[in-house]
């Protein structure tokens, strides 16, 4: 019976294991956060953060409808996972629409470009730069906060006000309950959340050299048809955590096999490694490895805030270490 729920016949055990990990990891992680034992506190931070990562990439699967046969199940399942990720202020439909535009337009599609706005507020920019220098993902926090704020300042986002208020109340009550058990949650949960944002951003910043368009709240215009599949392939990169030990890529649910994902968007996460090997073999022109990207992530953590790499950039120059990347393009921030 359960097997028939999934889109693919071989999907049962991989997805059951992934979902079980998210639910048990998040639940036990929260228990660890409120525990009196430091060891459990540390384990709890790691489990909560990583459960959020896997939950986010399962939402990504649902956005492509590669998980369940029934669209309603993809939506319901994602709404649960959005709560775990702390991203329930956006609806699944908003996230799906934004991400599908990313694929169909072959660009980063947003409702506004934060870079131009930040330049108008030099003090805010300076604070973000200082925090980012200390590896605090301040810009990502701002992007998620804007999901809450924009419905109250932007007319096109007005219909989302009710959802934002509802989840502010529900999540507020949820955390009041956790704080009543242990004050540690006030420190440990933000640490876990920032670890989650850091992992998600690390996976996002080097996957494309796409243009950014402020057309999310508009219908697709003629500019959306200017970029073909060849452009998409040559401006998309697979940022593998490891080539020697491919099982490590499961830590991000194989999201790093990004070229083959763009080639075949409805293929499920557990097939991507095999498809990558079949389609590309030893061709590594679009592959960037962790040991190079971690250097770039460190070196350009402040300049990246306002960066926008040009399309068709030779990112393989100097083994990718001069590839700055781009911030603020998470599929979880539907604005």
C-alpha positions as a Python dict, from the first residue, in 0.01 Angstrom:
ca = {
    (1, 'X'): (0, 0, 0),
    (2, 'X'): (270, 250, 99),
    (3, 'X'): (473, 161, -207),
    (4, 'X'): (190, 277, -431),
    (5, 'X'): (201, 625, -274),
    (6, 'X'): (537, 706, -426),
    (7, 'X'): (598, 817, -781),
    (8, 'X'): (859, 549, -849),
    (9, 'X'): (852, 176, -772),
    (10, 'X'): (1197, 185, -611),
    (11, 'X'): (1118, 484, -390),
    (12, 'X'): (976, 318, -78),
    (13, 'X'): (1281, 242, 133),
    (14, 'X'): (1500, 539, 38),
    (15, 'X'): (1222, 786, 118),
    (16, 'X'): (1101, 605, 430),
    (17, 'X'): (1458, 609, 562),
    (18, 'X'): (1501, 978, 478),
    (19, 'X'): (1170, 1079, 638),
    (20, 'X'): (1236, 862, 945),
    (21, 'X'): (1575, 1025, 987),
    (22, 'X'): (1419, 1372, 970),
    (23, 'X'): (1143, 1296, 1222),
    (24, 'X'): (1352, 1100, 1471),
    (25, 'X'): (1657, 1323, 1425),
    (26, 'X'): (1457, 1640, 1483),
    (27, 'X'): (1266, 1492, 1777),
    (28, 'X'): (1573, 1349, 1951),
    (29, 'X'): (1766, 1663, 1858),
    (30, 'X'): (1515, 1882, 2040),
    (31, 'X'): (1539, 1649, 2337),
    (32, 'X'): (1916, 1695, 2327),
    (33, 'X'): (1881, 2073, 2319),
    (34, 'X'): (1685, 2081, 2643),
    (35, 'X'): (1892, 1811, 2815),
    (36, 'X'): (2101, 1880, 3125),
    (37, 'X'): (2397, 1695, 2969),
    (38, 'X'): (2647, 1886, 2755),
    (39, 'X'): (2719, 1585, 2532),
    (40, 'X'): (2350, 1556, 2449),
    (41, 'X'): (2337, 1933, 2389),
    (42, 'X'): (2610, 1901, 2125),
    (43, 'X'): (2448, 1595, 1964),
    (44, 'X'): (2115, 1778, 1970),
    (45, 'X'): (2254, 2081, 1785),
    (46, 'X'): (2401, 1859, 1512),
    (47, 'X'): (2088, 1647, 1477),
    (48, 'X'): (1848, 1942, 1462),
    (49, 'X'): (2065, 2120, 1204),
    (50, 'X'): (2110, 1813, 984),
    (51, 'X'): (1745, 1710, 1012),
    (52, 'X'): (1657, 2054, 877),
    (53, 'X'): (1899, 2005, 587),
    (54, 'X'): (1746, 1672, 483),
    (55, 'X'): (1394, 1812, 535),
    (56, 'X'): (1478, 2105, 305),
    (57, 'X'): (1599, 1878, 27),
    (58, 'X'): (1291, 1659, 61),
    (59, 'X'): (1087, 1976, 9),
    (60, 'X'): (1293, 2029, -305),
    (61, 'X'): (1195, 1678, -416),
    (62, 'X'): (829, 1758, -358),
    (63, 'X'): (860, 2083, -555),
    (64, 'X'): (957, 1868, -854),
    (65, 'X'): (684, 1615, -767),
    (66, 'X'): (942, 1339, -769),
    (67, 'X'): (832, 1198, -432),
    (68, 'X'): (461, 1115, -434),
    (69, 'X'): (227, 1033, -721),
    (70, 'X'): (-47, 1254, -582),
    (71, 'X'): (29, 1627, -586),
    (72, 'X'): (-167, 1674, -266),
    (73, 'X'): (68, 1442, -77),
    (74, 'X'): (369, 1639, -202),
    (75, 'X'): (205, 1955, -68),
    (76, 'X'): (96, 1812, 268),
    (77, 'X'): (432, 1644, 328),
    (78, 'X'): (617, 1965, 244),
    (79, 'X'): (407, 2173, 482),
    (80, 'X'): (518, 1943, 766),
    (81, 'X'): (881, 1972, 657),
    (82, 'X'): (855, 2350, 626),
    (83, 'X'): (768, 2361, 996),
    (84, 'X'): (1079, 2157, 1079),
    (85, 'X'): (1295, 2390, 865),
    (86, 'X'): (1154, 2698, 1032),
    (87, 'X'): (1032, 2813, 690),
    (88, 'X'): (658, 2767, 731),
    (89, 'X'): (592, 3139, 677),
    (90, 'X'): (617, 3060, 304),
    (91, 'X'): (365, 2819, 159),
    (92, 'X'): (477, 2517, -38),
    (93, 'X'): (305, 2658, -347),
    (94, 'X'): (511, 2978, -323),
    (95, 'X'): (834, 2781, -289),
    (96, 'X'): (740, 2552, -575),
    (97, 'X'): (651, 2843, -803),
    (98, 'X'): (978, 3024, -735),
    (99, 'X'): (1189, 2713, -783),
    (100, 'X'): (1010, 2612, -1103),
    (101, 'X'): (1077, 2960, -1240),
    (102, 'X'): (1445, 2908, -1160),
    (103, 'X'): (1438, 2601, -1385),
    (104, 'X'): (1211, 2724, -1660),
    (105, 'X'): (1372, 3070, -1693),
    (106, 'X'): (1726, 2937, -1634),
    (107, 'X'): (1792, 3228, -1399),
    (108, 'X'): (1763, 3329, -1033),
    (109, 'X'): (1413, 3472, -1005),
    (110, 'X'): (1322, 3700, -713),
    (111, 'X'): (1069, 3969, -639),
    (112, 'X'): (1346, 4218, -561),
    (113, 'X'): (1726, 4233, -568),
    (114, 'X'): (1854, 4277, -212),
    (115, 'X'): (2197, 4394, -332),
    (116, 'X'): (2076, 4727, -463),
    (117, 'X'): (1866, 4778, -148),
    (118, 'X'): (2152, 4701, 89),
    (119, 'X'): (2369, 4965, -76),
    (120, 'X'): (2107, 5221, 30),
    (121, 'X'): (2156, 5126, 398),
    (122, 'X'): (2532, 5141, 462),
    (123, 'X'): (2502, 5082, 838),
    (124, 'X'): (2295, 4766, 788),
    (125, 'X'): (2538, 4651, 521),
    (126, 'X'): (2835, 4708, 753),
    (127, 'X'): (2671, 4509, 1035),
    (128, 'X'): (2601, 4220, 797),
    (129, 'X'): (2959, 4230, 668),
    (130, 'X'): (3099, 4216, 1022),
    (131, 'X'): (2875, 3925, 1118),
    (132, 'X'): (2957, 3738, 796),
    (133, 'X'): (3328, 3786, 864),
    (134, 'X'): (3268, 3589, 1185),
    (135, 'X'): (3089, 3317, 978),
    (136, 'X'): (2747, 3415, 1111),
    (137, 'X'): (2504, 3377, 816),
    (138, 'X'): (2347, 3718, 874),
    (139, 'X'): (2242, 3767, 514),
    (140, 'X'): (2057, 3436, 507),
    (141, 'X'): (1883, 3524, 832),
    (142, 'X'): (1778, 3852, 670),
    (143, 'X'): (1646, 3669, 363),
    (144, 'X'): (1431, 3442, 580),
    (145, 'X'): (1316, 3737, 791),
    (146, 'X'): (1202, 3917, 476),
    (147, 'X'): (955, 3636, 411),
    (148, 'X'): (783, 3751, 730),
    (149, 'X'): (819, 4125, 669),
    (150, 'X'): (736, 4163, 299),
    (151, 'X'): (364, 4075, 323),
    (152, 'X'): (322, 4384, 542),
    (153, 'X'): (515, 4626, 321),
    (154, 'X'): (463, 4497, -33),
    (155, 'X'): (114, 4506, -183),
    (156, 'X'): (166, 4198, -403),
    (157, 'X'): (244, 3995, -91),
    (158, 'X'): (-59, 4111, 111),
    (159, 'X'): (-254, 3779, 76),
    (160, 'X'): (21, 3604, 274),
    (161, 'X'): (-30, 3812, 590),
    (162, 'X'): (-272, 3567, 752),
    (163, 'X'): (-36, 3274, 711),
    (164, 'X'): (258, 3470, 850),
    (165, 'X'): (62, 3581, 1159),
    (166, 'X'): (-72, 3229, 1220),
    (167, 'X'): (271, 3069, 1214),
    (168, 'X'): (428, 3347, 1419),
    (169, 'X'): (177, 3267, 1692),
    (170, 'X'): (211, 2886, 1661),
    (171, 'X'): (589, 2887, 1652),
    (172, 'X'): (600, 3140, 1933),
    (173, 'X'): (388, 2913, 2153),
    (174, 'X'): (600, 2614, 2052),
    (175, 'X'): (922, 2781, 2164),
    (176, 'X'): (767, 2918, 2483),
    (177, 'X'): (690, 2555, 2565),
    (178, 'X'): (1049, 2450, 2494),
    (179, 'X'): (1191, 2739, 2698),
    (180, 'X'): (969, 2638, 2989),
    (181, 'X'): (1155, 2305, 2985),
    (182, 'X'): (1503, 2454, 2950),
    (183, 'X'): (1640, 2802, 2885),
    (184, 'X'): (1920, 2639, 2681),
    (185, 'X'): (1689, 2634, 2381),
    (186, 'X'): (1735, 3011, 2351),
    (187, 'X'): (2104, 2957, 2275),
    (188, 'X'): (2126, 2611, 2121),
    (189, 'X'): (1839, 2633, 1872),
    (190, 'X'): (1977, 2950, 1706),
    (191, 'X'): (2317, 2776, 1678),
    (192, 'X'): (2153, 2475, 1511),
    (193, 'X'): (1952, 2701, 1281),
    (194, 'X'): (2261, 2896, 1174),
    (195, 'X'): (2446, 2570, 1105),
    (196, 'X'): (2152, 2467, 887),
    (197, 'X'): (2159, 2797, 698),
    (198, 'X'): (2536, 2770, 653),
    (199, 'X'): (2511, 2422, 497),
    (200, 'X'): (2224, 2528, 271),
    (201, 'X'): (2410, 2837, 158),
    (202, 'X'): (2735, 2651, 96),
    (203, 'X'): (2547, 2420, -139),
    (204, 'X'): (2374, 2710, -318),
    (205, 'X'): (2648, 2966, -375),
    (206, 'X'): (2854, 2775, -632),
    (207, 'X'): (2590, 2586, -829),
    (208, 'X'): (2517, 2849, -1095),
    (209, 'X'): (2646, 3151, -1278),
    (210, 'X'): (2295, 3270, -1356),
    (211, 'X'): (2155, 3618, -1401),
    (212, 'X'): (1913, 3752, -1142),
    (213, 'X'): (1575, 3892, -1247),
    (214, 'X'): (1316, 4070, -1032),
    (215, 'X'): (1025, 3901, -1208),
    (216, 'X'): (894, 3654, -950),
    (217, 'X'): (568, 3844, -899),
    (218, 'X'): (519, 3881, -1275),
    (219, 'X'): (429, 3649, -1557),
    (220, 'X'): (712, 3505, -1761),
    (221, 'X'): (832, 3766, -2008),
    (222, 'X'): (1028, 3729, -2333),
    (223, 'X'): (1358, 3739, -2143),
    (224, 'X'): (1271, 3398, -1997),
    (225, 'X'): (1309, 3235, -2338),
    (226, 'X'): (1655, 3370, -2416),
    (227, 'X'): (1849, 3090, -2244),
    (228, 'X'): (1859, 2737, -2385),
    (229, 'X'): (1965, 2399, -2242),
    (230, 'X'): (2324, 2448, -2353),
    (231, 'X'): (2339, 2775, -2158),
    (232, 'X'): (2184, 2599, -1858),
    (233, 'X'): (2441, 2319, -1863),
    (234, 'X'): (2744, 2544, -1898),
    (235, 'X'): (2627, 2775, -1619),
    (236, 'X'): (2540, 2494, -1375),
    (237, 'X'): (2793, 2314, -1155),
    (238, 'X'): (2798, 1995, -952),
    (239, 'X'): (2962, 2083, -621),
    (240, 'X'): (3037, 1739, -482),
    (241, 'X'): (3125, 1692, -118),
    (242, 'X'): (3342, 1399, -221),
    (243, 'X'): (3431, 1210, -537),
    (244, 'X'): (3633, 942, -359),
    (245, 'X'): (3361, 869, -101),
    (246, 'X'): (3032, 937, -280),
    (247, 'X'): (2826, 823, 19),
    (248, 'X'): (2920, 1155, 180),
    (249, 'X'): (2704, 1331, -79),
    (250, 'X'): (2403, 1174, 88),
    (251, 'X'): (2461, 1421, 372),
    (252, 'X'): (2292, 1673, 142),
    (253, 'X'): (2060, 1417, -20),
    (254, 'X'): (2269, 1419, -341),
    (255, 'X'): (2170, 1780, -410),
    (256, 'X'): (2530, 1834, -518),
    (257, 'X'): (2480, 1631, -838),
    (258, 'X'): (2328, 1946, -975),
    (259, 'X'): (2389, 1919, -1348),
    (260, 'X'): (2212, 1588, -1380),
    (261, 'X'): (1929, 1726, -1167),
    (262, 'X'): (1884, 2010, -1415),
    (263, 'X'): (1902, 1762, -1702),
    (264, 'X'): (1635, 1535, -1552),
    (265, 'X'): (1439, 1732, -1295),
    (266, 'X'): (1192, 1463, -1189),
    (267, 'X'): (1454, 1199, -1118),
    (268, 'X'): (1457, 1122, -742),
    (269, 'X'): (1751, 1205, -518),
    (270, 'X'): (1869, 846, -468),
    (271, 'X'): (1928, 796, -843),
    (272, 'X'): (2133, 1109, -907),
    (273, 'X'): (2477, 964, -834),
    (274, 'X'): (2428, 677, -1079),
    (275, 'X'): (2283, 908, -1344),
    (276, 'X'): (2572, 1151, -1297),
    (277, 'X'): (2822, 870, -1354),
    (278, 'X'): (2632, 740, -1657),
    (279, 'X'): (2585, 1079, -1821),
    (280, 'X'): (2919, 1243, -1748),
    (281, 'X'): (3163, 964, -1661),
    (282, 'X'): (3510, 1117, -1633),
    (283, 'X'): (3400, 1451, -1779),
    (284, 'X'): (3461, 1695, -1494),
    (285, 'X'): (3421, 2023, -1677),
    (286, 'X'): (3120, 2111, -1461),
    (287, 'X'): (3239, 1946, -1140),
    (288, 'X'): (3371, 2151, -847),
    (289, 'X'): (3507, 1975, -541),
    (290, 'X'): (3473, 2050, -172),
    (291, 'X'): (3841, 2113, -97),
    (292, 'X'): (3849, 2397, -348),
    (293, 'X'): (3507, 2541, -275),
    (294, 'X'): (3564, 2557, 101),
    (295, 'X'): (3861, 2786, 30),
    (296, 'X'): (3647, 3007, -191),
    (297, 'X'): (3364, 3007, 64),
    (298, 'X'): (3608, 3126, 332),
    (299, 'X'): (3799, 3377, 118),
    (300, 'X'): (3497, 3555, -28),
    (301, 'X'): (3251, 3532, 260),
    (302, 'X'): (3228, 3913, 283),
    (303, 'X'): (3266, 4019, -86),
    (304, 'X'): (3003, 3757, -179),
    (305, 'X'): (2730, 3960, -7),
    (306, 'X'): (2709, 4204, -299),
    (307, 'X'): (2859, 3982, -568),
    (308, 'X'): (2690, 3875, -890),
    (309, 'X'): (2915, 3654, -1102),
    (310, 'X'): (2893, 3712, -1479),
    (311, 'X'): (2740, 3437, -1691),
    (312, 'X'): (2975, 3197, -1871),
    (313, 'X'): (3244, 3263, -1611),
    (314, 'X'): (3546, 3031, -1627),
    (315, 'X'): (3492, 2897, -1277),
    (316, 'X'): (3748, 2618, -1323),
    (317, 'X'): (4027, 2873, -1334),
    (318, 'X'): (4258, 2813, -1037),
    (319, 'X'): (4055, 2503, -951),
    (320, 'X'): (3748, 2706, -866),
    (321, 'X'): (3912, 2902, -586),
    (322, 'X'): (3842, 3234, -762),
    (323, 'X'): (3473, 3151, -809),
    (324, 'X'): (3308, 3392, -566),
    (325, 'X'): (2952, 3266, -593),
    (326, 'X'): (2624, 3431, -504),
    (327, 'X'): (2426, 3469, -181),
    (328, 'X'): (2054, 3491, -112),
    (329, 'X'): (1921, 3243, -371),
    (330, 'X'): (1781, 2971, -144),
    (331, 'X'): (1469, 2797, -273),
    (332, 'X'): (1329, 2822, 84),
    (333, 'X'): (1305, 3202, 69),
    (334, 'X'): (1010, 3253, -161),
    (335, 'X'): (1038, 3627, -223),
}
